[in-house]
Short mmCIF file of C-alpha atoms in Angstrom, two decimals:
data_model
loop_
_atom_site.label_atom_id
_atom_site.label_comp_id
_atom_site.label_asym_id
_atom_site.label_seq_id
_atom_site.Cartn_x
_atom_site.Cartn_y
_atom_site.Cartn_z
CA MET A 20 68.02 68.59 62.80
CA LYS A 21 68.07 71.56 60.30
CA SER A 22 65.11 73.81 60.71
CA ARG A 23 65.46 75.38 57.21
CA MET A 24 63.55 73.57 54.53
CA ILE A 25 62.63 74.64 51.00
CA PRO A 26 59.09 73.32 50.25
CA PHE A 27 58.07 71.47 47.11
CA LEU A 28 55.93 73.81 45.11
CA ALA A 29 53.18 71.25 44.76
CA ALA A 30 53.31 70.50 48.45
CA ALA A 31 53.14 73.99 49.39
CA GLY A 32 49.80 74.54 47.41
CA LEU A 33 48.20 71.49 48.78
CA ALA A 34 49.51 72.04 52.37
CA ALA A 35 47.94 75.56 52.19
CA SER A 36 44.46 73.94 51.76
CA LEU A 37 45.05 71.42 54.51
CA VAL A 38 46.39 73.56 57.32
CA LEU A 39 45.58 76.87 59.13
CA SER A 40 47.30 78.88 61.77
CA GLY A 41 46.61 78.75 65.45
CA CYS A 42 48.31 78.98 68.82
CA GLY A 43 51.85 79.00 67.50
CA SER A 44 51.28 75.88 65.43
CA ALA A 45 49.35 74.74 62.37
CA GLY A 46 46.38 72.53 62.68
CA ALA A 47 44.44 70.75 59.81
CA GLU A 48 41.53 72.52 58.56
CA GLY A 49 38.57 70.54 59.90
CA THR A 50 34.82 70.34 59.48
CA ASP A 51 31.95 70.60 62.05
CA SER A 52 32.69 67.07 62.92
CA GLY A 53 35.14 68.42 65.62
CA SER A 54 32.40 70.05 67.51
CA LYS A 55 29.35 68.11 66.68
CA GLY A 56 30.92 64.68 66.18
CA LYS A 57 33.35 62.46 68.31
CA GLY A 58 36.12 64.94 68.72
CA ALA A 59 39.43 65.18 66.88
CA VAL A 60 42.49 63.19 66.05
CA ALA A 61 45.87 64.58 65.00
CA MET A 62 48.51 63.57 62.49
CA SER A 63 51.96 65.15 62.84
CA PHE A 64 54.63 64.85 60.19
CA ALA A 65 58.12 66.52 60.75
CA GLY A 66 57.36 68.95 57.89
CA LEU A 67 55.03 69.37 54.94
CA ASP A 68 57.81 69.73 52.22
CA ILE A 69 57.71 65.87 51.74
CA GLN A 70 55.11 65.35 48.94
CA ILE A 71 54.14 61.86 49.97
CA TRP A 72 53.15 63.10 53.57
CA VAL A 73 50.96 65.78 52.00
CA ASP A 74 49.39 63.15 49.80
CA GLU A 75 48.70 61.13 52.82
CA LEU A 76 46.96 63.79 54.65
CA ALA A 77 44.72 64.47 51.62
CA TYR A 78 43.74 60.77 51.59
CA MET A 79 43.24 60.67 55.48
CA LYS A 80 41.08 63.71 55.73
CA PRO A 81 37.83 62.41 54.27
CA ALA A 82 38.10 59.11 55.87
CA ILE A 83 38.67 60.48 59.34
CA GLU A 84 35.69 62.72 58.88
CA LYS A 85 33.49 60.05 57.57
CA ALA A 86 34.30 58.22 60.96
CA GLY A 87 32.93 61.31 62.80
CA TYR A 88 36.22 63.08 63.69
CA GLU A 89 38.02 66.24 62.79
CA LEU A 90 41.58 65.78 61.47
CA LEU A 91 44.20 68.03 62.79
CA SER A 92 47.74 68.42 61.40
CA ASP A 93 50.74 70.73 61.74
CA ASP A 94 53.79 71.80 59.94
CA PRO A 95 56.59 72.01 62.28
CA GLN A 96 59.12 72.78 59.46
CA TRP A 97 61.56 70.34 60.92
CA ASN A 98 61.87 72.18 64.13
CA ILE A 99 61.38 69.96 67.25
CA GLN A 100 60.28 72.87 69.46
CA ASN A 101 57.37 73.60 66.90
CA GLN A 102 56.23 70.20 66.90
CA VAL A 103 56.29 69.82 70.74
CA SER A 104 54.23 73.08 70.84
CA SER A 105 51.72 71.75 68.54
CA TRP A 106 51.16 68.49 70.51
CA GLU A 107 50.98 70.55 73.70
CA SER A 108 48.24 72.72 72.09
CA TRP A 109 46.39 69.58 70.97
CA ILE A 110 46.51 68.12 74.53
CA GLN A 111 45.07 71.33 75.94
CA ARG A 112 42.15 71.41 73.59
CA GLY A 113 40.30 68.79 75.51
CA ASP A 114 38.64 67.06 72.47
CA VAL A 115 41.67 65.26 71.03
CA LYS A 116 41.28 61.57 71.07
CA ALA A 117 44.51 60.33 69.72
CA ILE A 118 47.82 61.63 68.10
CA MET A 119 49.89 60.04 65.52
CA GLY A 120 53.31 61.25 64.44
CA TYR A 121 56.62 61.10 62.78
CA PRO A 122 58.82 63.12 65.03
CA VAL A 123 61.64 65.48 64.08
CA GLN A 124 63.65 63.89 66.91
CA SER A 125 62.02 60.69 68.49
CA ASP A 126 63.77 60.85 71.77
CA SER A 127 62.65 64.58 72.21
CA MET A 128 58.96 63.54 72.07
CA ALA A 129 59.06 61.46 75.18
CA ALA A 130 58.01 64.13 77.51
CA VAL A 131 55.05 65.38 75.52
CA THR A 132 54.11 61.89 74.78
CA GLU A 133 53.88 61.34 78.68
CA GLN A 134 51.77 64.45 78.94
CA ALA A 135 49.36 63.09 76.28
CA ASN A 136 49.19 59.67 78.10
CA ALA A 137 48.41 61.59 81.33
CA ALA A 138 45.57 63.17 79.59
CA SER A 139 44.26 59.83 78.20
CA ILE A 140 45.29 60.71 74.73
CA PRO A 141 47.07 57.66 73.19
CA VAL A 142 49.90 58.27 70.81
CA VAL A 143 50.87 56.06 67.93
CA GLY A 144 54.06 56.40 65.82
CA TYR A 145 54.50 56.70 62.19
CA ALA A 146 57.54 54.76 60.68
CA THR A 147 59.47 55.02 63.99
CA GLN A 148 58.91 54.06 67.66
CA TRP A 149 59.72 55.78 70.97
CA ASP A 150 58.92 55.52 74.69
CA GLY A 151 55.27 55.84 75.65
CA ILE A 152 53.63 55.21 72.31
CA LYS A 153 50.75 52.46 72.13
CA ALA A 154 51.56 51.22 68.60
CA ALA A 155 53.19 52.22 65.29
CA LEU A 156 53.23 51.89 61.67
CA VAL A 157 56.31 49.86 61.18
CA ILE A 158 58.37 50.25 58.03
CA ASP A 159 61.60 48.41 57.80
CA ASN A 160 63.52 51.27 56.51
CA PHE A 161 66.92 49.49 56.77
CA GLN A 162 65.86 46.62 54.72
CA ASP A 163 64.21 48.78 52.06
CA GLY A 164 67.73 50.52 51.76
CA VAL A 165 69.52 47.15 51.55
CA ARG A 166 67.09 46.07 48.66
CA LEU A 167 67.88 49.25 46.77
CA GLY A 168 71.66 49.08 47.40
CA GLU A 169 71.76 45.31 46.35
CA GLU A 170 69.84 45.93 43.20
CA ALA A 171 72.05 48.92 42.33
CA GLY A 172 75.01 46.94 43.26
CA LYS A 173 74.32 44.03 40.93
CA TRP A 174 73.81 46.48 38.12
CA ILE A 175 77.09 48.18 38.85
CA VAL A 176 78.94 44.78 38.95
CA GLY A 177 77.26 43.74 35.70
CA LYS A 178 77.99 47.06 33.84
CA PHE A 179 81.46 47.96 35.14
CA GLY A 180 82.84 44.71 36.71
CA LYS A 181 85.52 45.24 39.37
CA ALA A 182 86.31 48.88 38.43
CA GLU A 183 85.71 51.49 41.06
CA VAL A 184 82.47 53.36 40.37
CA PRO A 185 81.61 56.64 41.78
CA VAL A 186 78.14 56.78 43.46
CA GLY A 187 76.26 59.92 44.38
CA LEU A 188 74.27 59.08 47.61
CA PHE A 189 71.60 61.38 48.83
CA SER A 190 71.72 60.47 52.43
CA TYR A 191 70.00 61.78 55.51
CA TYR A 192 71.25 61.09 59.08
CA GLU A 193 68.97 63.41 61.25
CA THR A 194 65.92 61.13 61.51
CA ASP A 195 65.60 57.42 62.25
CA LEU A 196 64.02 56.78 58.79
CA GLY A 197 66.72 58.55 56.97
CA ARG A 198 69.56 57.15 58.93
CA ASP A 199 68.25 53.48 58.49
CA ARG A 200 67.77 54.00 54.78
CA THR A 201 71.21 55.45 54.26
CA GLU A 202 72.92 52.67 56.17
CA GLY A 203 70.81 50.12 54.38
CA ILE A 204 71.76 51.35 50.96
CA LYS A 205 75.59 51.27 51.94
CA LYS A 206 75.01 47.68 53.23
CA GLY A 207 73.27 46.53 49.99
CA LEU A 208 75.93 47.88 47.87
CA LYS A 209 78.51 45.94 49.98
CA ASN A 210 76.46 42.83 49.90
CA ALA A 211 76.47 43.00 46.09
CA GLY A 212 80.24 43.15 45.88
CA ALA A 213 80.15 46.54 44.17
CA ASN A 214 83.51 48.56 44.13
CA VAL A 215 82.07 51.89 44.82
CA LYS A 216 83.32 55.23 45.97
CA ILE A 217 80.34 57.08 47.57
CA ALA A 218 79.90 60.81 47.62
CA ASP A 219 77.78 61.14 50.60
CA MET A 220 75.48 64.18 50.15
CA PRO A 221 72.85 64.85 52.98
CA ALA A 222 69.78 65.95 51.20
CA LEU A 223 65.99 66.12 51.74
CA THR A 224 64.29 68.25 48.99
CA VAL A 225 64.27 68.58 45.19
CA GLU A 226 66.27 71.63 45.60
CA ASP A 227 68.83 69.82 47.69
CA GLY A 228 69.24 67.16 45.04
CA MET A 229 69.68 69.73 42.32
CA GLU A 230 72.34 71.68 44.11
CA ASN A 231 74.32 68.61 45.41
CA ALA A 232 74.01 66.86 42.00
CA ARG A 233 75.55 69.98 40.15
CA ASN A 234 78.33 70.09 42.83
CA GLN A 235 79.08 66.40 42.41
CA LEU A 236 79.18 66.78 38.62
CA SER A 237 81.50 69.54 38.90
CA ALA A 238 83.75 67.44 41.13
CA ASN A 239 83.37 64.31 39.32
CA PRO A 240 81.58 64.45 35.88
CA ASP A 241 81.80 60.69 35.57
CA THR A 242 79.42 60.04 38.32
CA LYS A 243 76.85 57.82 36.62
CA VAL A 244 75.19 55.93 39.52
CA TRP A 245 72.76 57.95 41.90
CA LEU A 246 70.98 56.64 44.85
CA SER A 247 68.69 58.35 47.26
CA THR A 248 66.77 57.85 50.51
CA GLY A 249 63.80 59.59 48.94
CA ASP A 250 62.54 60.34 45.50
CA GLY A 251 62.31 64.09 45.76
CA GLN A 252 66.15 64.48 46.06
CA MET A 253 66.36 62.25 42.81
CA VAL A 254 63.96 64.36 40.93
CA GLY A 255 66.30 67.25 41.61
CA ALA A 256 69.25 65.21 40.50
CA TYR A 257 67.47 64.01 37.34
CA ARG A 258 66.97 67.68 36.43
CA ALA A 259 70.58 68.61 37.09
CA LEU A 260 71.83 65.65 35.02
CA THR A 261 69.60 66.38 32.00
CA GLU A 262 70.49 70.05 32.40
CA HIS A 263 74.15 68.86 32.32
CA GLY A 264 73.57 67.14 28.98
CA VAL A 265 72.90 63.47 30.14
CA ASP A 266 70.70 61.69 27.74
CA PRO A 267 67.71 60.28 29.61
CA HIS A 268 67.99 56.97 28.02
CA ASP A 269 71.91 56.62 28.42
CA PRO A 270 72.59 52.86 29.16
CA ASP A 271 75.50 53.65 31.49
CA TYR A 272 73.49 55.69 33.99
CA LEU A 273 71.46 54.34 36.91
CA LEU A 274 69.22 56.31 39.22
CA GLY A 275 67.43 54.73 42.14
CA ALA A 276 65.46 55.91 45.08
CA LEU A 277 63.04 54.87 47.81
CA ASP A 278 59.54 56.41 47.85
CA ALA A 279 57.81 57.47 44.63
CA THR A 280 55.29 60.30 43.81
CA ASN A 281 53.57 61.21 40.57
CA GLU A 282 56.59 63.08 39.05
CA SER A 283 59.02 60.31 39.90
CA LEU A 284 56.65 57.68 38.66
CA ASP A 285 56.57 59.56 35.17
CA LEU A 286 60.37 59.12 35.09
CA ILE A 287 60.47 55.55 36.34
CA LYS A 288 57.88 54.35 33.81
CA GLU A 289 59.87 55.71 30.88
CA PRO A 290 61.07 52.59 29.06
CA LYS A 291 64.96 52.07 29.25
CA GLY A 292 65.18 55.47 31.05
CA ILE A 293 68.09 56.03 33.48
CA TRP A 294 65.76 56.02 36.49
CA ARG A 295 65.99 52.21 36.74
CA LEU A 296 65.11 51.50 40.51
CA GLY A 297 62.16 52.60 42.44
CA TYR A 298 60.55 51.27 45.57
CA ILE A 299 57.15 52.78 46.83
CA LEU A 300 54.99 52.80 49.93
CA PRO A 301 51.86 54.07 48.12
CA ALA A 302 50.31 57.17 49.77
CA LYS A 303 46.82 55.78 49.63
CA GLU A 304 47.88 52.51 51.45
CA LEU A 305 49.88 54.41 54.03
CA ALA A 306 46.87 56.78 54.64
CA GLU A 307 44.56 53.77 55.02
CA LYS A 308 46.96 52.29 57.81
CA ASN A 309 47.27 55.65 59.43
CA VAL A 310 43.59 56.05 59.77
CA GLU A 311 43.25 52.45 61.08
CA LEU A 312 45.86 53.16 63.71
CA LEU A 313 44.39 56.60 64.75
CA LEU A 314 40.75 55.38 64.98
CA GLY A 315 42.04 52.32 66.75
CA ALA A 316 43.71 54.49 69.31
CA ALA A 317 40.90 56.95 69.71
CA GLU A 318 38.31 54.19 70.16
CA GLY A 319 40.32 51.75 72.20
CA THR A 320 40.41 48.99 69.64
CA LEU A 321 44.13 49.06 68.84
CA LYS A 322 45.50 45.59 67.90
CA GLY A 323 49.21 46.48 68.02
CA ASN A 324 51.77 47.50 65.28
CA ILE A 325 50.93 47.38 61.63
CA ASN A 326 53.76 46.41 59.35
CA ILE A 327 54.11 47.51 55.74
CA ALA A 328 56.75 46.79 53.14
CA SER A 329 57.89 48.74 49.94
CA THR A 330 57.05 47.52 46.63
CA ARG A 331 59.35 47.54 43.59
CA VAL A 332 58.20 49.97 40.88
CA THR A 333 58.89 49.18 37.24
CA PRO A 334 57.58 50.62 34.01
CA GLU A 335 55.18 47.91 33.80
CA ASN A 336 53.43 48.45 37.10
CA ALA A 337 53.90 52.16 37.81
CA ASP A 338 50.54 53.17 36.55
CA GLN A 339 48.83 51.56 39.63
CA PHE A 340 50.77 53.70 42.03
CA TYR A 341 49.76 57.21 40.91
CA THR A 342 48.07 59.33 43.53
CA GLN A 343 44.70 60.67 42.43
CA LYS A 344 43.71 64.25 43.42
CA VAL A 345 41.44 63.91 46.46
CA LYS A 346 38.49 66.24 46.41
#
């Protein structure tokens, strides 16, 4: 896993209000509930340069505090050693009642998960599962990728027939989520019978998307179909394409991505715009499920995994998915 990440500007600002430094890791800024209430629970994402994860933390914090707990979080910056160190510090605090996480590398969290279990701290997973956890928020990332790939493939066949079509794919292979989505998109294109030549471009951030899109346009200026495992990369590609002179309403272009945040929703809701396909797991809904799992783990009331599926975003329904600023 690469440890270098270029954070979203928006994420960086909000993340700064959510986290503070401590003992080699970053923990969520809490309230007095940690010492006067029921203790603390912790939420650990692989990095805070993913806007939807920052949005989830913002929604989770007041709900966790209302339940009488302090919410801790960290920013491992996609470094597994940083994440393990954070978890070890939480285990040593003595007041942490449950930990939930999306690991940089799932298999590398087994040992620290065992430490947590030995300390009677249950661990639950976010979007992935590994040995030792008690439950997880289960997202079918492969099937979400298949849906995106199939819809894009149908559009390609309808628009270009049997001709070979170059496709810029913002992939990611270094996490379970990214790998499943990438392989799902490829499978969906194949299912639809689309004749495509995929330019496989590992990417994770807006900046990655911009850089890779510029490179692909230099290599093949006729690349008109762009797909992504996440919306940030596609926001970057959109900027690169319009910078390149592409009309935002060109009928021969298709952009499609999994996940959506406020900036990508603005583009998806544009009537007849080139960003034609979007699927979302709303940050507020994800946060509610995270809170349910964390509190269930902390209080011994877990009922097992929670399953959640992506929803297709269209210009007609996009307004309902915007993330509101949480006070």
